[in-house]
PDB file of C-alpha atoms and ligand atoms in Angstrom:
ATOM      1  CA  MET A  17    -111.164 -17.000 178.038  1.00  0.00           C
ATOM      2  CA  ASN A  18    -110.646 -15.451 181.289  1.00  0.00           C
ATOM      3  CA  ILE A  19    -110.394 -11.165 181.454  1.00  0.00           C
ATOM      4  CA  CYS A  20    -107.952  -9.507 183.926  1.00  0.00           C
ATOM      5  CA  ASP A  21    -110.131  -7.348 186.300  1.00  0.00           C
ATOM      6  CA  ARG A  22    -107.542  -4.622 186.643  1.00  0.00           C
ATOM      7  CA  CYS A  23    -106.620  -3.901 182.879  1.00  0.00           C
ATOM      8  CA  GLY A  24    -109.515  -5.890 180.567  1.00  0.00           C
ATOM      9  CA  SER A  25    -106.920  -8.126 178.829  1.00  0.00           C
ATOM     10  CA  ALA A  26    -108.410 -11.727 177.656  1.00  0.00           C
ATOM     11  CA  HIS A  27    -105.280 -13.372 179.201  1.00  0.00           C
ATOM     12  CA  ALA A  28    -106.222 -13.709 182.684  1.00  0.00           C
ATOM     13  CA  LYS A  29    -104.261 -16.475 183.683  1.00  0.00           C
ATOM     14  CA  ILE A  30    -103.792 -15.930 187.414  1.00  0.00           C
ATOM     15  CA  LEU A  31    -106.757 -16.024 190.061  1.00  0.00           C
ATOM     16  CA  LEU A  32    -105.675 -13.987 193.299  1.00  0.00           C
ATOM     17  CA  THR A  33    -107.419 -14.749 196.647  1.00  0.00           C
ATOM     18  CA  LYS A  34    -107.598 -12.163 199.306  1.00  0.00           C
ATOM     19  CA  GLY A  35    -109.684 -12.526 202.296  1.00  0.00           C
ATOM     20  CA  THR A  36    -113.124 -13.624 200.705  1.00  0.00           C
ATOM     21  CA  GLY A  37    -112.839 -12.122 197.354  1.00  0.00           C
ATOM     22  CA  GLN A  38    -111.165 -13.488 194.080  1.00  0.00           C
ATOM     23  CA  GLU A  39    -109.569 -11.407 191.539  1.00  0.00           C
ATOM     24  CA  SER A  40    -108.559 -12.521 188.098  1.00  0.00           C
ATOM     25  CA  LEU A  41    -105.181 -11.360 186.536  1.00  0.00           C
ATOM     26  CA  CYS A  42    -103.003 -11.256 183.250  1.00  0.00           C
ATOM     27  CA  ILE A  43     -99.761 -11.951 184.086  1.00  0.00           C
ATOM     28  CA  ASP A  44     -98.489  -8.490 183.384  1.00  0.00           C
ATOM     29  CA  CYS A  45    -100.638  -6.849 186.283  1.00  0.00           C
ATOM     30  CA  SER A  46     -99.622  -9.895 188.609  1.00  0.00           C
ATOM     31  CA  ASN A  47     -95.893  -9.050 187.685  1.00  0.00           C
ATOM     32  CA  GLU A  48     -96.942  -5.332 188.524  1.00  0.00           C
ATOM     33  CA  MET A  49     -98.831  -5.601 191.788  1.00  0.00           C
ATOM     34  CA  VAL A  50     -95.449  -7.970 192.998  1.00  0.00           C
ATOM     35  CA  SER A  51     -93.321  -5.623 191.905  1.00  0.00           C
ATOM     36  CA  THR A  52     -94.536  -2.504 193.796  1.00  0.00           C
ATOM     37  CA  GLU A  53     -95.140  -5.005 196.911  1.00  0.00           C
ATOM     38  CA  LEU A  54     -91.429  -6.058 196.781  1.00  0.00           C
ATOM     39  CA  GLY A  55     -89.673  -3.218 195.236  1.00  0.00           C
ATOM     40  CA  VAL A  56     -88.522  -5.662 192.538  1.00  0.00           C
ATOM     41  CA  ASP A  57     -88.204  -4.618 188.971  1.00  0.00           C
ATOM     42  CA  LEU A  58     -88.487  -7.214 186.582  1.00  0.00           C
ATOM     43  CA  GLU A  59     -85.918  -5.861 183.617  1.00  0.00           C
ATOM     44  CA  GLU A  60     -87.175  -5.648 179.554  1.00  0.00           C
ATOM     45  CA  GLN A  61     -86.307  -8.986 178.131  1.00  0.00           C
ATOM     46  CA  PRO A  62     -86.413 -10.045 174.348  1.00  0.00           C
ATOM     47  CA  GLU A  63     -89.971 -11.642 173.780  1.00  0.00           C
ATOM     48  CA  SER A  64     -89.107 -14.198 171.635  1.00  0.00           C
ATOM     49  CA  ILE A  65     -86.213 -16.880 170.786  1.00  0.00           C
ATOM     50  CA  VAL A  66     -85.823 -18.472 167.850  1.00  0.00           C
ATOM     51  CA  LEU A  67     -83.723 -20.983 166.565  1.00  0.00           C
ATOM     52  CA  LYS A  68     -83.201 -23.978 164.484  1.00  0.00           C
ATOM     53  CA  ASP A  69     -83.430 -27.858 165.718  1.00  0.00           C
ATOM     54  CA  PRO A  70     -80.934 -30.480 164.567  1.00  0.00           C
ATOM     55  CA  LYS A  71     -83.127 -31.389 161.247  1.00  0.00           C
ATOM     56  CA  GLY A  72     -83.181 -27.558 160.515  1.00  0.00           C
ATOM     57  CA  ILE A  73     -86.829 -26.526 161.451  1.00  0.00           C
ATOM     58  CA  THR A  74     -87.209 -23.027 162.809  1.00  0.00           C
ATOM     59  CA  ARG A  75     -88.632 -23.032 166.254  1.00  0.00           C
ATOM     60  CA  TYR A  76     -90.326 -19.906 167.446  1.00  0.00           C
ATOM     61  CA  PHE A  77     -90.604 -19.536 171.319  1.00  0.00           C
ATOM     62  CA  LYS A  78     -92.671 -17.030 173.228  1.00  0.00           C
ATOM     63  CA  VAL A  79     -90.864 -15.743 176.366  1.00  0.00           C
ATOM     64  CA  GLU A  80     -92.923 -14.900 179.585  1.00  0.00           C
ATOM     65  CA  GLN A  81     -91.740 -13.291 182.409  1.00  0.00           C
ATOM     66  CA  LYS A  82     -93.600 -14.053 185.848  1.00  0.00           C
ATOM     67  CA  LEU A  83     -92.585 -12.499 189.145  1.00  0.00           C
ATOM     68  CA  PHE A  84     -93.587 -14.798 192.443  1.00  0.00           C
ATOM     69  CA  HIS A  85     -92.659 -13.423 195.792  1.00  0.00           C
ATOM     70  CA  MET A  86     -90.413 -16.768 196.030  1.00  0.00           C
ATOM     71  CA  GLY A  87     -88.149 -15.816 192.884  1.00  0.00           C
ATOM     72  CA  ILE A  88     -88.083 -15.198 188.823  1.00  0.00           C
ATOM     73  CA  ARG A  89     -89.832 -17.730 186.322  1.00  0.00           C
ATOM     74  CA  LEU A  90     -88.771 -17.411 183.041  1.00  0.00           C
ATOM     75  CA  GLN A  91     -90.638 -19.670 180.410  1.00  0.00           C
ATOM     76  CA  ALA A  92     -90.072 -20.144 176.830  1.00  0.00           C
ATOM     77  CA  GLU A  93     -93.104 -21.824 175.164  1.00  0.00           C
ATOM     78  CA  GLU A  94     -93.004 -23.033 171.860  1.00  0.00           C
ATOM     79  CA  ALA A  95     -95.825 -21.024 169.525  1.00  0.00           C
ATOM     80  CA  ILE A  96     -97.780 -24.197 168.693  1.00  0.00           C
ATOM     81  CA  GLU A  97     -99.840 -26.547 170.007  1.00  0.00           C
ATOM     82  CA  TYR A  98     -98.207 -29.273 172.163  1.00  0.00           C
ATOM     83  CA  GLY A  99     -94.718 -27.721 171.381  1.00  0.00           C
ATOM     84  CA  TYR A 100     -91.583 -27.690 173.329  1.00  0.00           C
ATOM     85  CA  GLN A 101     -91.796 -25.972 176.624  1.00  0.00           C
ATOM     86  CA  PHE A 102     -88.663 -25.256 178.848  1.00  0.00           C
ATOM     87  CA  ALA A 103     -88.644 -22.370 182.355  1.00  0.00           C
ATOM     88  CA  ILE A 104     -85.968 -21.724 184.839  1.00  0.00           C
ATOM     89  CA  HIS A 105     -85.873 -20.383 188.100  1.00  0.00           C
ATOM     90  CA  GLY A 106     -84.231 -17.474 189.512  1.00  0.00           C
ATOM     91  CA  GLU A 107     -83.886 -15.469 192.825  1.00  0.00           C
ATOM     92  CA  LEU A 108     -85.657 -12.546 193.273  1.00  0.00           C
ATOM     93  CA  ASP A 109     -81.708 -10.406 193.185  1.00  0.00           C
ATOM     94  CA  CYS A 110     -80.323 -12.621 190.488  1.00  0.00           C
ATOM     95  CA  ASP A 111     -78.826 -11.148 187.199  1.00  0.00           C
ATOM     96  CA  GLN A 112     -82.101 -11.577 185.120  1.00  0.00           C
ATOM     97  CA  LYS A 113     -79.702 -10.875 181.932  1.00  0.00           C
ATOM     98  CA  GLN A 114     -77.908 -13.890 182.961  1.00  0.00           C
ATOM     99  CA  LEU A 115     -81.069 -15.678 183.865  1.00  0.00           C
ATOM    100  CA  PHE A 116     -82.216 -15.096 180.280  1.00  0.00           C
ATOM    101  CA  GLN A 117     -79.270 -16.460 179.030  1.00  0.00           C
ATOM    102  CA  GLU A 118     -79.442 -19.721 180.728  1.00  0.00           C
ATOM    103  CA  LEU A 119     -82.938 -19.938 179.339  1.00  0.00           C
ATOM    104  CA  ALA A 120     -81.660 -19.652 175.949  1.00  0.00           C
ATOM    105  CA  ASP A 121     -78.979 -22.115 176.610  1.00  0.00           C
ATOM    106  CA  LYS A 122     -81.815 -24.790 177.922  1.00  0.00           C
ATOM    107  CA  VAL A 123     -83.868 -24.390 175.408  1.00  0.00           C
ATOM    108  CA  LYS A 124     -80.828 -24.669 172.975  1.00  0.00           C
ATOM    109  CA  ASP A 125     -79.296 -27.958 174.802  1.00  0.00           C
ATOM    110  CA  GLY A 126     -83.114 -29.237 174.643  1.00  0.00           C
ATOM    111  CA  LEU A 127     -83.959 -29.147 170.852  1.00  0.00           C
ATOM    112  CA  ALA A 128     -80.225 -30.587 170.888  1.00  0.00           C
ATOM    113  CA  ARG A 129     -81.271 -33.875 172.671  1.00  0.00           C
ATOM    114  CA  GLN A 130     -83.522 -35.949 170.914  1.00  0.00           C
ATOM    115  CA  TYR A 131     -85.379 -38.694 172.515  1.00  0.00           C
ATOM    116  CA  ILE A 132     -87.660 -40.618 169.695  1.00  0.00           C
ATOM    117  CA  GLU A 133     -86.639 -41.306 166.491  1.00  0.00           C
ATOM    118  CA  GLN A 134     -88.965 -41.681 163.399  1.00  0.00           C
ATOM    119  CA  GLY A 135     -88.167 -44.353 160.909  1.00  0.00           C
ATOM    120  CA  ILE A 136     -89.867 -46.228 157.807  1.00  0.00           C
ATOM    121  CA  PHE A 137     -90.014 -49.844 157.241  1.00  0.00           C
ATOM    122  CA  PRO A 138     -89.429 -51.291 153.793  1.00  0.00           C
ATOM    123  CA  ASN A 139     -93.181 -51.841 153.717  1.00  0.00           C
ATOM    124  CA  ASP A 140     -93.559 -47.728 154.048  1.00  0.00           C
ATOM    125  CA  GLN A 141     -94.971 -48.481 157.804  1.00  0.00           C
ATOM    126  CA  ALA A 142     -94.075 -45.412 160.029  1.00  0.00           C
ATOM    127  CA  TYR A 143     -92.262 -46.362 163.143  1.00  0.00           C
ATOM    128  CA  GLN A 144     -90.966 -44.739 166.142  1.00  0.00           C
ATOM    129  CA  THR A 145     -87.963 -45.819 168.567  1.00  0.00           C
ATOM    130  CA  ILE A 146     -86.411 -44.743 171.825  1.00  0.00           C
ATOM    131  CA  VAL A 147     -82.543 -43.797 170.674  1.00  0.00           C
ATOM    132  CA  ASP A 148     -81.018 -44.112 173.689  1.00  0.00           C
ATOM    133  CA  ASP A 149     -83.154 -46.291 176.129  1.00  0.00           C
ATOM    134  CA  GLU A 150     -84.417 -43.150 178.059  1.00  0.00           C
ATOM    135  CA  LEU A 151     -87.467 -40.623 177.651  1.00  0.00           C
ATOM    136  CA  VAL A 152     -87.846 -37.100 178.762  1.00  0.00           C
ATOM    137  CA  GLY A 153     -91.052 -35.254 178.356  1.00  0.00           C
ATOM    138  CA  ARG A 154     -94.351 -33.337 179.970  1.00  0.00           C
ATOM    139  CA  ILE A 155     -97.610 -34.515 180.517  1.00  0.00           C
ATOM    140  CA  GLU A 156    -100.617 -32.595 178.847  1.00  0.00           C
ATOM    141  CA  TYR A 157    -104.134 -32.831 178.996  1.00  0.00           C
ATOM    142  CA  ASN A 158    -105.272 -34.727 176.235  1.00  0.00           C
ATOM    143  CA  GLU A 159    -108.379 -32.903 174.441  1.00  0.00           C
ATOM    144  CA  ASN A 160    -109.865 -36.230 173.003  1.00  0.00           C
ATOM    145  CA  ASP A 161    -109.302 -38.243 175.993  1.00  0.00           C
ATOM    146  CA  PRO A 162    -109.722 -36.391 179.010  1.00  0.00           C
ATOM    147  CA  ASP A 163    -109.298 -39.300 180.829  1.00  0.00           C
ATOM    148  CA  VAL A 164    -105.698 -40.416 179.401  1.00  0.00           C
ATOM    149  CA  PRO A 165    -103.135 -37.324 179.135  1.00  0.00           C
ATOM    150  CA  LEU A 166    -100.633 -36.969 176.280  1.00  0.00           C
ATOM    151  CA  ILE A 167     -97.210 -37.356 176.928  1.00  0.00           C
ATOM    152  CA  ILE A 168     -95.112 -34.568 174.667  1.00  0.00           C
ATOM    153  CA  ILE A 169     -91.469 -35.561 174.066  1.00  0.00           C
ATOM    154  CA  ASP A 170     -89.448 -33.731 171.404  1.00  0.00           C
ATOM    155  CA  GLY A 171     -92.066 -30.812 171.197  1.00  0.00           C
ATOM    156  CA  LYS A 172     -94.205 -33.447 169.397  1.00  0.00           C
ATOM    157  CA  PRO A 173     -97.371 -34.903 171.413  1.00  0.00           C
ATOM    158  CA  TYR A 174     -97.845 -39.064 171.940  1.00  0.00           C
ATOM    159  CA  THR A 175    -100.765 -41.330 173.084  1.00  0.00           C
ATOM    160  CA  TRP A 176     -99.541 -43.770 175.862  1.00  0.00           C
ATOM    161  CA  GLU A 177    -100.462 -46.439 172.931  1.00  0.00           C
ATOM    162  CA  GLU A 178     -97.673 -45.092 171.178  1.00  0.00           C
ATOM    163  CA  VAL A 179     -95.593 -44.927 173.724  1.00  0.00           C
ATOM    164  CA  GLY A 180     -96.516 -48.529 174.387  1.00  0.00           C
ATOM    165  CA  LYS A 181     -95.738 -49.531 170.946  1.00  0.00           C
ATOM    166  CA  MET A 182     -91.862 -47.885 171.442  1.00  0.00           C
ATOM    167  CA  MET A 183     -91.188 -50.264 174.177  1.00  0.00           C
ATOM    168  CA  THR A 184     -92.207 -53.884 172.801  1.00  0.00           C
ATOM    169  CA  SER A 185     -88.452 -54.106 172.037  1.00  0.00           C
ATOM    170  CA  TYR A 186     -87.837 -53.785 175.649  1.00  0.00           C
ATOM    171  CA  GLU A 187     -90.029 -56.161 176.811  1.00  0.00           C
ATOM    172  CA  GLY A 188     -88.131 -58.107 180.175  1.00  0.00           C
ATOM    173  CA  PHE A 189     -86.331 -55.025 180.753  1.00  0.00           C
ATOM    174  CA  GLN A 190     -86.811 -53.016 183.857  1.00  0.00           C
ATOM    175  CA  PHE A 191     -87.816 -49.461 184.212  1.00  0.00           C
ATOM    176  CA  HIS A 192     -87.845 -46.236 186.130  1.00  0.00           C
ATOM    177  CA  LEU A 193     -90.436 -43.564 185.909  1.00  0.00           C
ATOM    178  CA  LYS A 194     -90.205 -40.381 187.844  1.00  0.00           C
ATOM    179  CA  ILE A 195     -92.415 -37.522 187.514  1.00  0.00           C
ATOM    180  CA  PHE A 196     -91.135 -33.770 188.553  1.00  0.00           C
TER     181      PHE A 196
HETATM  182 ZN1   ZN B 211    -104.038  -7.282 183.317  1.00  0.00          ZN
END
């Protein structure tokens, strides 16, 4: 775990390179530094978003604000491993309350859309199908296999093999994979 060189917090996520030196900073210290440099203040925002997904499961998101020289980034990260993650960017002079609302809406819309449906065969074997012939997700480091990343869809981790199995019903079809 990286220690912040300014406040001693154990959550230094930012490595700042200046001239020949390097400094590890936590988000708060980085925000404070950029805020002083730019004369832009981050407004106080709710620290979490809590809402129910379409299945009625309560989802907890931790909100993180990050001030950059290029703008403001708000991120909502679900408080579980490999959960949902949503982020939104705004200009430095944007309405920050509005930006938060946009993030909350994005979380709500994201939870409303399900890409994979879980089913059970008559022989009790579980299967997964792609709902609308479309998958949207996130690529994440796989601790069990550093050579092949995990794919996070609907706030759940899937291996490429599992994704591959869902594609067997599409043999002969074309597909379009675009990463952004
Ligand atoms: Zn710090």
